[in-house]
mmCIF file of C-alpha atoms in Angstrom:
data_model
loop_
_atom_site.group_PDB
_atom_site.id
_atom_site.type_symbol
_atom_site.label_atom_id
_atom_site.label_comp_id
_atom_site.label_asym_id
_atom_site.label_seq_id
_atom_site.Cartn_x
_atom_site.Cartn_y
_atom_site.Cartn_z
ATOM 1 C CA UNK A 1 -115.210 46.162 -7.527
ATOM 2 C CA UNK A 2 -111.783 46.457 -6.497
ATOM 3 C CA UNK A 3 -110.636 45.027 -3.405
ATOM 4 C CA UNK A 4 -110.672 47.252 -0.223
ATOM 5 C CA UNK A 5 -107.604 46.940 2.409
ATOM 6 C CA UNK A 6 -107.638 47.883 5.910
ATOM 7 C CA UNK A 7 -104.354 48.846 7.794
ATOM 8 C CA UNK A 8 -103.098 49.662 11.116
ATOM 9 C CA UNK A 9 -100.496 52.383 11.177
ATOM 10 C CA UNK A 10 -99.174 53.558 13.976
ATOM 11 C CA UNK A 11 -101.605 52.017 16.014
ATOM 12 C CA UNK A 12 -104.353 53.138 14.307
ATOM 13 C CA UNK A 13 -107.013 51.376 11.890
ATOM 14 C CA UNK A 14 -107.380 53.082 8.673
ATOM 15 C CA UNK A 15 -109.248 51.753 5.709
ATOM 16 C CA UNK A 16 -110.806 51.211 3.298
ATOM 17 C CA UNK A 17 -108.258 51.428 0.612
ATOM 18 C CA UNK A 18 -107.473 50.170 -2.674
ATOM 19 C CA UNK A 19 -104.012 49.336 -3.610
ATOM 20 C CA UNK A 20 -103.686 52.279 -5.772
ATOM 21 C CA UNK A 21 -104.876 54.571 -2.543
ATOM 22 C CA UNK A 22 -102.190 52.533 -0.339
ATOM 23 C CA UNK A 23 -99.674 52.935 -2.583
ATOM 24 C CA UNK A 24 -100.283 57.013 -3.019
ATOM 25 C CA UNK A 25 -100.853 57.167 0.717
ATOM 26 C CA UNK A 26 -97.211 55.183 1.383
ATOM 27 C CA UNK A 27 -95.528 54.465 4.994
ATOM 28 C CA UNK A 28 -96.166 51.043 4.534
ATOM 29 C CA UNK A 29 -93.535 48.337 5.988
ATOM 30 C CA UNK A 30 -93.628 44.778 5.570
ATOM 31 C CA UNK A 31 -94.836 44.096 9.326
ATOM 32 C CA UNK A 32 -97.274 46.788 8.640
ATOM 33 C CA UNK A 33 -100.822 44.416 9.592
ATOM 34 C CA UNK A 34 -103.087 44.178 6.756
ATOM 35 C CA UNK A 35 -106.484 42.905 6.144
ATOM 36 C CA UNK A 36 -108.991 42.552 3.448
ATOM 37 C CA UNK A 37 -112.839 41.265 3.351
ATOM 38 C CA UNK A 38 -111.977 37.347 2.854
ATOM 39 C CA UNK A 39 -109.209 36.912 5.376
ATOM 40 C CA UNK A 40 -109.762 34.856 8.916
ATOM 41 C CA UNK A 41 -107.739 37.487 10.780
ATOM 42 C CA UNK A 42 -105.347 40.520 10.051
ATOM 43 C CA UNK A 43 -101.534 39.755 8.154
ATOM 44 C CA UNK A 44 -98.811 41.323 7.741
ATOM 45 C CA UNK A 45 -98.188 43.528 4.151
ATOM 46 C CA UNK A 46 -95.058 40.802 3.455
ATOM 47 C CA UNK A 47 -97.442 37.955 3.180
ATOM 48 C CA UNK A 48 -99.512 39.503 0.493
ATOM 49 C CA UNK A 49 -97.911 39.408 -3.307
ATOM 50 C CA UNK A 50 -99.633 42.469 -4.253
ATOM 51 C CA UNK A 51 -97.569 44.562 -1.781
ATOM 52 C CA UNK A 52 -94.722 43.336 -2.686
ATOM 53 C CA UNK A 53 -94.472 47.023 -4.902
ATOM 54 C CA UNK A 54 -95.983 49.110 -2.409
ATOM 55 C CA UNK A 55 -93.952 47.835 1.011
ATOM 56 C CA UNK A 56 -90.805 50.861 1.411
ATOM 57 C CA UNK A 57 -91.944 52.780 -1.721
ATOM 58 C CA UNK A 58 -93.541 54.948 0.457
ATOM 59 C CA UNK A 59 -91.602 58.207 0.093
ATOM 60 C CA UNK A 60 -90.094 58.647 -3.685
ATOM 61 C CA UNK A 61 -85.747 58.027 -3.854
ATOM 62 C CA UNK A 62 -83.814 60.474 -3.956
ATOM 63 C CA UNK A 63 -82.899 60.700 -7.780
ATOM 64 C CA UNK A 64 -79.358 62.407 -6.247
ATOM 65 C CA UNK A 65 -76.960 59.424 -6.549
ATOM 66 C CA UNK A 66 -76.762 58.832 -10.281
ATOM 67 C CA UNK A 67 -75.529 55.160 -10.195
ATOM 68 C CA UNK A 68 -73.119 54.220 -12.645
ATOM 69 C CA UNK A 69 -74.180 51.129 -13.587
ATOM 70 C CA UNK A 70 -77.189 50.071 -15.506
ATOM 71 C CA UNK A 71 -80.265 50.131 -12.744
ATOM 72 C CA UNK A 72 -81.506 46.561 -12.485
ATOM 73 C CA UNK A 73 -77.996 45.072 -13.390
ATOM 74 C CA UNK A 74 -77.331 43.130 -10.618
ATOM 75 C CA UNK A 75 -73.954 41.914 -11.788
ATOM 76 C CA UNK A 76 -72.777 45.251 -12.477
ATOM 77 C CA UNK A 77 -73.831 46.455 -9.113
ATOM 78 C CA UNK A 78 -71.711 43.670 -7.892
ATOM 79 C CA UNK A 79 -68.830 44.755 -9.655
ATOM 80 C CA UNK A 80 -69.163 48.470 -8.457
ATOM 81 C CA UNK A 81 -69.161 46.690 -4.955
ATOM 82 C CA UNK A 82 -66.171 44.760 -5.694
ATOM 83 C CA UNK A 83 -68.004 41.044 -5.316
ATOM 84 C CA UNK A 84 -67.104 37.843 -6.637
ATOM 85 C CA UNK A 85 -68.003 36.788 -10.000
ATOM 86 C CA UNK A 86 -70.728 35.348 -11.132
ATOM 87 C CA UNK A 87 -70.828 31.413 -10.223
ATOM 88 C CA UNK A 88 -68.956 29.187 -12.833
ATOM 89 C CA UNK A 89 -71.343 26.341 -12.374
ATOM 90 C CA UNK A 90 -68.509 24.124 -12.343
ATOM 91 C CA UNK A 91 -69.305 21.348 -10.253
ATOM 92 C CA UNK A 92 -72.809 20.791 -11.710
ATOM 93 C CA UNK A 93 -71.133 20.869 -15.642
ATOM 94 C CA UNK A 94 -68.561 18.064 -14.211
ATOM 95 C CA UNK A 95 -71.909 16.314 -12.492
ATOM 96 C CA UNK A 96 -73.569 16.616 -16.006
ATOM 97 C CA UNK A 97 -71.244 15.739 -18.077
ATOM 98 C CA UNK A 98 -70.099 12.358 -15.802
ATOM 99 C CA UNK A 99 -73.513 11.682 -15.019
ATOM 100 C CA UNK A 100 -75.639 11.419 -18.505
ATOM 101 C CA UNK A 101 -74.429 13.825 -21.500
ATOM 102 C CA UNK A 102 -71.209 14.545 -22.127
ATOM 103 C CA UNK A 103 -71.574 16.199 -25.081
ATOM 104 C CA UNK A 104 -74.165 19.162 -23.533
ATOM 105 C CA UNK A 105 -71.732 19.147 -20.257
ATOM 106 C CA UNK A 106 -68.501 19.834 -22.389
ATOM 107 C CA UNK A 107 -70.177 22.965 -23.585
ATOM 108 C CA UNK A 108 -71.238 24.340 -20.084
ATOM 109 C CA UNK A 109 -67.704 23.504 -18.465
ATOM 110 C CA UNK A 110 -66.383 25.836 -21.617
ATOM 111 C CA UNK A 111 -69.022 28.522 -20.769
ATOM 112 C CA UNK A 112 -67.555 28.285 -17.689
ATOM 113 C CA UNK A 113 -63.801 28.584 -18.294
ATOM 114 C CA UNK A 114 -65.244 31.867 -19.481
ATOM 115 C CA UNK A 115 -66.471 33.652 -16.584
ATOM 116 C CA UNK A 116 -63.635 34.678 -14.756
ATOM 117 C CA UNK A 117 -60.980 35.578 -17.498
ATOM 118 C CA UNK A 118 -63.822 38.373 -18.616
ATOM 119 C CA UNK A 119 -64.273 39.075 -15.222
ATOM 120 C CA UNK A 120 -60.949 39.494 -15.287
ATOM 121 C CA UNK A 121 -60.638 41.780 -18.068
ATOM 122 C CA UNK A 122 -63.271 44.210 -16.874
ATOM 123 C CA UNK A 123 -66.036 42.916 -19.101
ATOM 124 C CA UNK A 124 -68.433 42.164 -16.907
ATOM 125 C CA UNK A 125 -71.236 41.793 -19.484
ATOM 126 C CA UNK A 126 -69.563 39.149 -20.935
ATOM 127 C CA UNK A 127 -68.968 37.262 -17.574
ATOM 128 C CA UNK A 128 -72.547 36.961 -16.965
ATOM 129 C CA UNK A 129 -73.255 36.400 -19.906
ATOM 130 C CA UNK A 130 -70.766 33.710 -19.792
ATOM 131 C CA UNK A 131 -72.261 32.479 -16.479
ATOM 132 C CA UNK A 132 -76.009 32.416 -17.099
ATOM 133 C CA UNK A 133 -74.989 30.167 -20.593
ATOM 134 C CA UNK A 134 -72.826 27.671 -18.779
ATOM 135 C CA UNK A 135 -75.946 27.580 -15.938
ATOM 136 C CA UNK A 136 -78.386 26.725 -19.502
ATOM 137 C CA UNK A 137 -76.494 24.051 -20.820
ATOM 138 C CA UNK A 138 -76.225 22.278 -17.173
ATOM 139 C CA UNK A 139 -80.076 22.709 -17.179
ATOM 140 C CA UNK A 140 -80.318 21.203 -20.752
ATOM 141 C CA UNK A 141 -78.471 18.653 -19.407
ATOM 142 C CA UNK A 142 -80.237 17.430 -16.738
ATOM 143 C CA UNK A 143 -83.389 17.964 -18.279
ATOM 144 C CA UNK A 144 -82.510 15.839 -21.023
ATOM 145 C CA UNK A 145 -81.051 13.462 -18.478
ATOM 146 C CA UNK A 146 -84.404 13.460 -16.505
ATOM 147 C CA UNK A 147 -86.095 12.929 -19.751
ATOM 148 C CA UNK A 148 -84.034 9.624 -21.165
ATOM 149 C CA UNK A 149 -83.864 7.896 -17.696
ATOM 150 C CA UNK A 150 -87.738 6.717 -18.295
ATOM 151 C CA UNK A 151 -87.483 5.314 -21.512
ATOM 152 C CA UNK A 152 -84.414 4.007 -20.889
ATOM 153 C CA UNK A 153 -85.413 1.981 -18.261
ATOM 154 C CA UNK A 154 -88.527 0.512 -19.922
ATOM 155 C CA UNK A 155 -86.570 -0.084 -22.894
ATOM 156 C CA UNK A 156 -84.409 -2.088 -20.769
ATOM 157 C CA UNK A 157 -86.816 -4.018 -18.839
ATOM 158 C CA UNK A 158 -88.716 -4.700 -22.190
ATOM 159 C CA UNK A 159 -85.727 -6.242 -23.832
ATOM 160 C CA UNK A 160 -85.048 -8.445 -20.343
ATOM 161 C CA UNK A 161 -88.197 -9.322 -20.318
ATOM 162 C CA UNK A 162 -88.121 -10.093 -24.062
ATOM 163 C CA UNK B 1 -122.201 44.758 -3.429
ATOM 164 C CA UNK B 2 -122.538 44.406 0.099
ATOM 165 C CA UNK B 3 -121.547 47.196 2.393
ATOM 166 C CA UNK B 4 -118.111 46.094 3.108
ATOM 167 C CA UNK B 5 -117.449 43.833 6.016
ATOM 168 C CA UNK B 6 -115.743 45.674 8.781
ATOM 169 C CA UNK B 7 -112.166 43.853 10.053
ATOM 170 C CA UNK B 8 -111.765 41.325 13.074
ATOM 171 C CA UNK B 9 -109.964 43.041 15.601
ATOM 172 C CA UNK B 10 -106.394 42.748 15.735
ATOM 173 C CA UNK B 11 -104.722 41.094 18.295
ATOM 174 C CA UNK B 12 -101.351 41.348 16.563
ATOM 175 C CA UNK B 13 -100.708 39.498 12.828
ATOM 176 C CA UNK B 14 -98.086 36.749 12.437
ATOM 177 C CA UNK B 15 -95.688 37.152 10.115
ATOM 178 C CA UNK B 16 -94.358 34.640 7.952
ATOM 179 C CA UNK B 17 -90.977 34.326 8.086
ATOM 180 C CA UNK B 18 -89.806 32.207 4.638
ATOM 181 C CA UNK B 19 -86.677 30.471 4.660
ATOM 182 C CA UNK B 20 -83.608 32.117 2.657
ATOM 183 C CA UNK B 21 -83.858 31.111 -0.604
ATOM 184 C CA UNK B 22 -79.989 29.790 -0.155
ATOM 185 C CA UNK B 23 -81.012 27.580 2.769
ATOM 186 C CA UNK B 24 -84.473 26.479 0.765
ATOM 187 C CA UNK B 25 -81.906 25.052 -1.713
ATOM 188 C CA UNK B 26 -79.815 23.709 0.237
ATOM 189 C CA UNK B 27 -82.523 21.530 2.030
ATOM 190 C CA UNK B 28 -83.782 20.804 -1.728
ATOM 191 C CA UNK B 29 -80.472 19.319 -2.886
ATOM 192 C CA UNK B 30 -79.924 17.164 0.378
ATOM 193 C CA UNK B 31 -83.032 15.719 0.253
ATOM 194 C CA UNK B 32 -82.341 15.131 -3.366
ATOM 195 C CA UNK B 33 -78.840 13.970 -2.781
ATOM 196 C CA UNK B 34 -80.565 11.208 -0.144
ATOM 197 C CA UNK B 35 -83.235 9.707 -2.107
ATOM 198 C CA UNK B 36 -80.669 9.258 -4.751
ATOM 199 C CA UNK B 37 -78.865 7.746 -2.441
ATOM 200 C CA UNK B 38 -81.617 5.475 -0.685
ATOM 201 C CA UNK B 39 -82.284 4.687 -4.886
ATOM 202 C CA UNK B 40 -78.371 3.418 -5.731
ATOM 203 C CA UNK B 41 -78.408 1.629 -2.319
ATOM 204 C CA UNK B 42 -81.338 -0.390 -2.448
ATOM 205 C CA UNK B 43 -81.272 -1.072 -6.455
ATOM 206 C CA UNK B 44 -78.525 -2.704 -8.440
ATOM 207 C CA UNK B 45 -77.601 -1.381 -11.818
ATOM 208 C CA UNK B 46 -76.753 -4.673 -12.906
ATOM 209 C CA UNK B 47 -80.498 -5.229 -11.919
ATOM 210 C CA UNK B 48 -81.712 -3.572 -15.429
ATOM 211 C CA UNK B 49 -83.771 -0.819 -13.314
ATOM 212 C CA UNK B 50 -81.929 2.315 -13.670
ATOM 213 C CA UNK B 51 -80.885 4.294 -16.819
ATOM 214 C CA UNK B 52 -78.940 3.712 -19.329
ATOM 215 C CA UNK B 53 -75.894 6.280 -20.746
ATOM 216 C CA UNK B 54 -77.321 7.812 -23.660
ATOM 217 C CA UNK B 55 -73.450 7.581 -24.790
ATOM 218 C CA UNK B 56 -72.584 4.215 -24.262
ATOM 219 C CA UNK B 57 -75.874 3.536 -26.132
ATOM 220 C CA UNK B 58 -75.664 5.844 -29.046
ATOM 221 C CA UNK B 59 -71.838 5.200 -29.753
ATOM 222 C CA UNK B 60 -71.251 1.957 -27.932
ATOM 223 C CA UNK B 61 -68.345 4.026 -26.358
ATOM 224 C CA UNK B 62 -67.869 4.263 -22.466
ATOM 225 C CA UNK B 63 -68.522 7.972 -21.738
ATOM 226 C CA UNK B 64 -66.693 9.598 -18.802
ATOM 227 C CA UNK B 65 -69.185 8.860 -16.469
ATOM 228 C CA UNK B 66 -69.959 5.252 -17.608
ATOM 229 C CA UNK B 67 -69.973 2.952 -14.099
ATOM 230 C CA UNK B 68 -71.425 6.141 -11.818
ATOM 231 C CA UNK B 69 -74.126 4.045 -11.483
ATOM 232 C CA UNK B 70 -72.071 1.004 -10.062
ATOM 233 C CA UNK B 71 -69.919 2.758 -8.308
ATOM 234 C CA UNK B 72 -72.279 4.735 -6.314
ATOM 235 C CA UNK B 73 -73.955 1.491 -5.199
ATOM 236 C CA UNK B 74 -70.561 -0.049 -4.415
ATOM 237 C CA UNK B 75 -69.508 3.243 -2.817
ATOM 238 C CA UNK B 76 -72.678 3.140 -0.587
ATOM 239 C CA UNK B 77 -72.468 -0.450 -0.076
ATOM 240 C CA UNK B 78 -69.345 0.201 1.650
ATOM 241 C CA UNK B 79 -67.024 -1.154 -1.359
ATOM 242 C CA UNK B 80 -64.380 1.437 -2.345
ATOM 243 C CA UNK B 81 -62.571 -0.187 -4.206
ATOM 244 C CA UNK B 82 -64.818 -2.311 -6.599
ATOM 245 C CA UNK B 83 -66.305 1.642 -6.863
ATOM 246 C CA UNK B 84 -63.072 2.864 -7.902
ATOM 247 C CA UNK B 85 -62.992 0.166 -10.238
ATOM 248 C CA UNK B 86 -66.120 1.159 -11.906
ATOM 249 C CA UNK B 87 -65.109 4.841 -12.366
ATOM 250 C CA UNK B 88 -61.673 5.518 -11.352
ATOM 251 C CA UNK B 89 -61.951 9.063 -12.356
ATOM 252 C CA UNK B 90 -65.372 10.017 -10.589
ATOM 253 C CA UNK B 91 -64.070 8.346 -7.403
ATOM 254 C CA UNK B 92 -60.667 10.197 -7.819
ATOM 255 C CA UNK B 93 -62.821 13.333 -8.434
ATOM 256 C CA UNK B 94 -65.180 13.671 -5.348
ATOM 257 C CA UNK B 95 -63.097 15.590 -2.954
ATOM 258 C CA UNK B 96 -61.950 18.286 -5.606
ATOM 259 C CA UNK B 97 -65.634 18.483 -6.946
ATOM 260 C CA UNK B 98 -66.604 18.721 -2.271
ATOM 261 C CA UNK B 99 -64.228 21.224 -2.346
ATOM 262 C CA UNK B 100 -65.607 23.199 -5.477
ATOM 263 C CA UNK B 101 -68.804 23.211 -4.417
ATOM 264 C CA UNK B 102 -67.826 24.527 -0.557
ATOM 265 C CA UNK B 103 -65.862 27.308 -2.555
ATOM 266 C CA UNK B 104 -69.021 27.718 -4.316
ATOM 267 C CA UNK B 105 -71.222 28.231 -1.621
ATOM 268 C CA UNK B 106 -68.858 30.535 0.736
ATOM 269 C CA UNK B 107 -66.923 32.518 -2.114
ATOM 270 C CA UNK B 108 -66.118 35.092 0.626
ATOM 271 C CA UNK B 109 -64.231 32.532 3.176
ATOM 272 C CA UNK B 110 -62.761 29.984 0.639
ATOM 273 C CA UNK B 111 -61.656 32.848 -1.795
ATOM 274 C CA UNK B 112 -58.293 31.924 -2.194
ATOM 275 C CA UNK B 113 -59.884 28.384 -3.496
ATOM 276 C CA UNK B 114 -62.626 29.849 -5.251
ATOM 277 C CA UNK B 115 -59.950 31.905 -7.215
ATOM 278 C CA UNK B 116 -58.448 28.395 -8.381
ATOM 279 C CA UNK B 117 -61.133 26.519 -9.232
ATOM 280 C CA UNK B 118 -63.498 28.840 -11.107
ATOM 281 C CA UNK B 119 -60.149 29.836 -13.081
ATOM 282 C CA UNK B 120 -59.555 29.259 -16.424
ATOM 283 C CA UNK B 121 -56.718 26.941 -16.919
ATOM 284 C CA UNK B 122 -58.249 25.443 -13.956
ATOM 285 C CA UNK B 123 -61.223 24.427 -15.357
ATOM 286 C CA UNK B 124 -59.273 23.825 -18.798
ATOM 287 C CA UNK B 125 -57.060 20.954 -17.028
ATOM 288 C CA UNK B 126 -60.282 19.730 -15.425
ATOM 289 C CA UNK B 127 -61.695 19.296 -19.130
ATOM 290 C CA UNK B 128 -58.698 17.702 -20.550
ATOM 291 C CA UNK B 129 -57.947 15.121 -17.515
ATOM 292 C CA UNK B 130 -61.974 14.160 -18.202
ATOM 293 C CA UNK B 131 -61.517 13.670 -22.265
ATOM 294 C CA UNK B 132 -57.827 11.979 -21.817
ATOM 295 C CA UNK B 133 -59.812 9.609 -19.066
ATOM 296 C CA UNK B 134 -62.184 8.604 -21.722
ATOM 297 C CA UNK B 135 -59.850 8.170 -24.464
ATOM 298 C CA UNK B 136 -57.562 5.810 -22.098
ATOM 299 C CA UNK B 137 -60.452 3.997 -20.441
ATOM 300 C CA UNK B 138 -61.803 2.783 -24.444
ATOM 301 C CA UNK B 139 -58.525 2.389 -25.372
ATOM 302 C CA UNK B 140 -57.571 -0.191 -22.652
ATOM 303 C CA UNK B 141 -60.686 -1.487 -20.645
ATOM 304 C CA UNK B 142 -59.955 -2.765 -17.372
#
């Protein structure tokens, strides 16, 4: 059986409901209180995951303002807002590439002279998508950093030892 | 199933307030940035304890960042210039990659620096000054 949720709205206890009832039945705010058969005492809707869709979706948008950007494209929102560009990850390519690999932190810092010349140029696309690479490649990295440090220090301690 | 069990009654629900995600990772990467530190203070990389450079041990060549290791432990051990000697470049380095990294963070108050460093010929120069560094430091070892 599906779970039941009781509410208080506007000072008032209402309940049982499932999700799919809350969600039809809307008006719900994260500090709305909240409480199901299995918690101590009553929460708030932001501390539960599964409201996460329902908290502010109460009445349906207004489909009026077309935007012009793709919905869900944060960076193009940002660039309708006139923001800054998406983060070079700079200092962490310089970090990789002085601290272990060099080879993997030479590619990010060139994904990252990227970004802002196709910022630059109107092509925002291509500045994320310049951006998100650069932020890979410093993952990659470290990763491969974090992985090599353990052998490399039993390999070492094996041949002093040796 | 049970006839459902009726709620508690409220006296008034807490709400958790999470920290920004900005701030979360900012607390992550100093406590990071201090047990690395506590780690190059207290250990020696001449010790044989900490990692080799991948580099240095595929190619036998001293990468750009070959002597971070030693010069973070001189650094913290108060030694600036044996540090320097080390890794000239990373020492050289630390207040341009500080002042990145603030740009970073506050893109709307350092702008005007943010503009610089995240530029292309910018980051360019940065590149060559790091592969000339290498080239020089193999070619004549201190």
């Amino acid at each position: 059986m599906e779970r039941q949720y009781w509410i208080i709205q506007d000072g008032i206890q209402a309940g049982p409901y499932t999700l799919g009832q809350l969600a039809q039945r809307g008006g719900l705010t994260p500090d709305t209180p909240v409480w199901y058969d299995g918690l101590a005492d009553w929460t708030v809707a932001s501390n539960l995951p599964e409201f996460a869709g329902l908290i502010g979706g109460a009445a349906p948008r207004p489909a009026a303002q077309a935007p012009s950007y793709a919905p869900g494209d944060p960076y193009a929102r940002a660039a309708a807002d006139g923001q800054t560009p998406p983060p070079t990850y700079l200092v962490w390519a310089i970090l990789a590439t002085v601290c272990c690999c060099v080879l993997t932190g030479i590619v990010a810092i060139i994904y990252a002279s990227k970004v802002t010349p196709a910022w630059q140029r109107g092509d925002y696309a291509a500045a994320r998508a310049a951006s998100e690479k650069a932020g890979w490649w410093v993952i990659i990295s470290f990763v491969g950093g974090l992985i090599w440090a353990p052998f490399s220090v039993l390999f070492s301690m094996m041949s002093n030892t040796l | 199933m049970s006839p459902a069990a009726s709620p508690p009654p409220y006296r008034g629900a807490v709400r958790r307030r999470p920290w920004p995600p900005r701030r979360r990772a900012a607390a992550v990467a100093l406590c990071v940035a201090l047990a690395v530190c506590a780690a190059y203070y207290l250990l020696d990389p001449a010790g044989g304890m900490l990692p080799r450079c991948p580099f240095k041990a595929a190619t036998g060549l001293d990468c750009p960042g070959c002597g971070a290791q030693r010069a973070l432990h001189a650094a913290l051990h108060g030694d600036l210039r044996a540090a320097a000697g080390y890794n000239l470049l990373l020492v050289a380095e630390v207040p341009v990659l500080g002042l990145m990294l603030a740009a970073e963070l506050m893109p709307r108050r350092l702008g005007r620096v943010r503009r610089v460093t995240a530029s292309r010929p910018f980051i360019l120069t940065f590149l060559a000054i790091i592969i000339l560094w290498t080239i020089y430091r193999n070619l004549c070892p201190a």
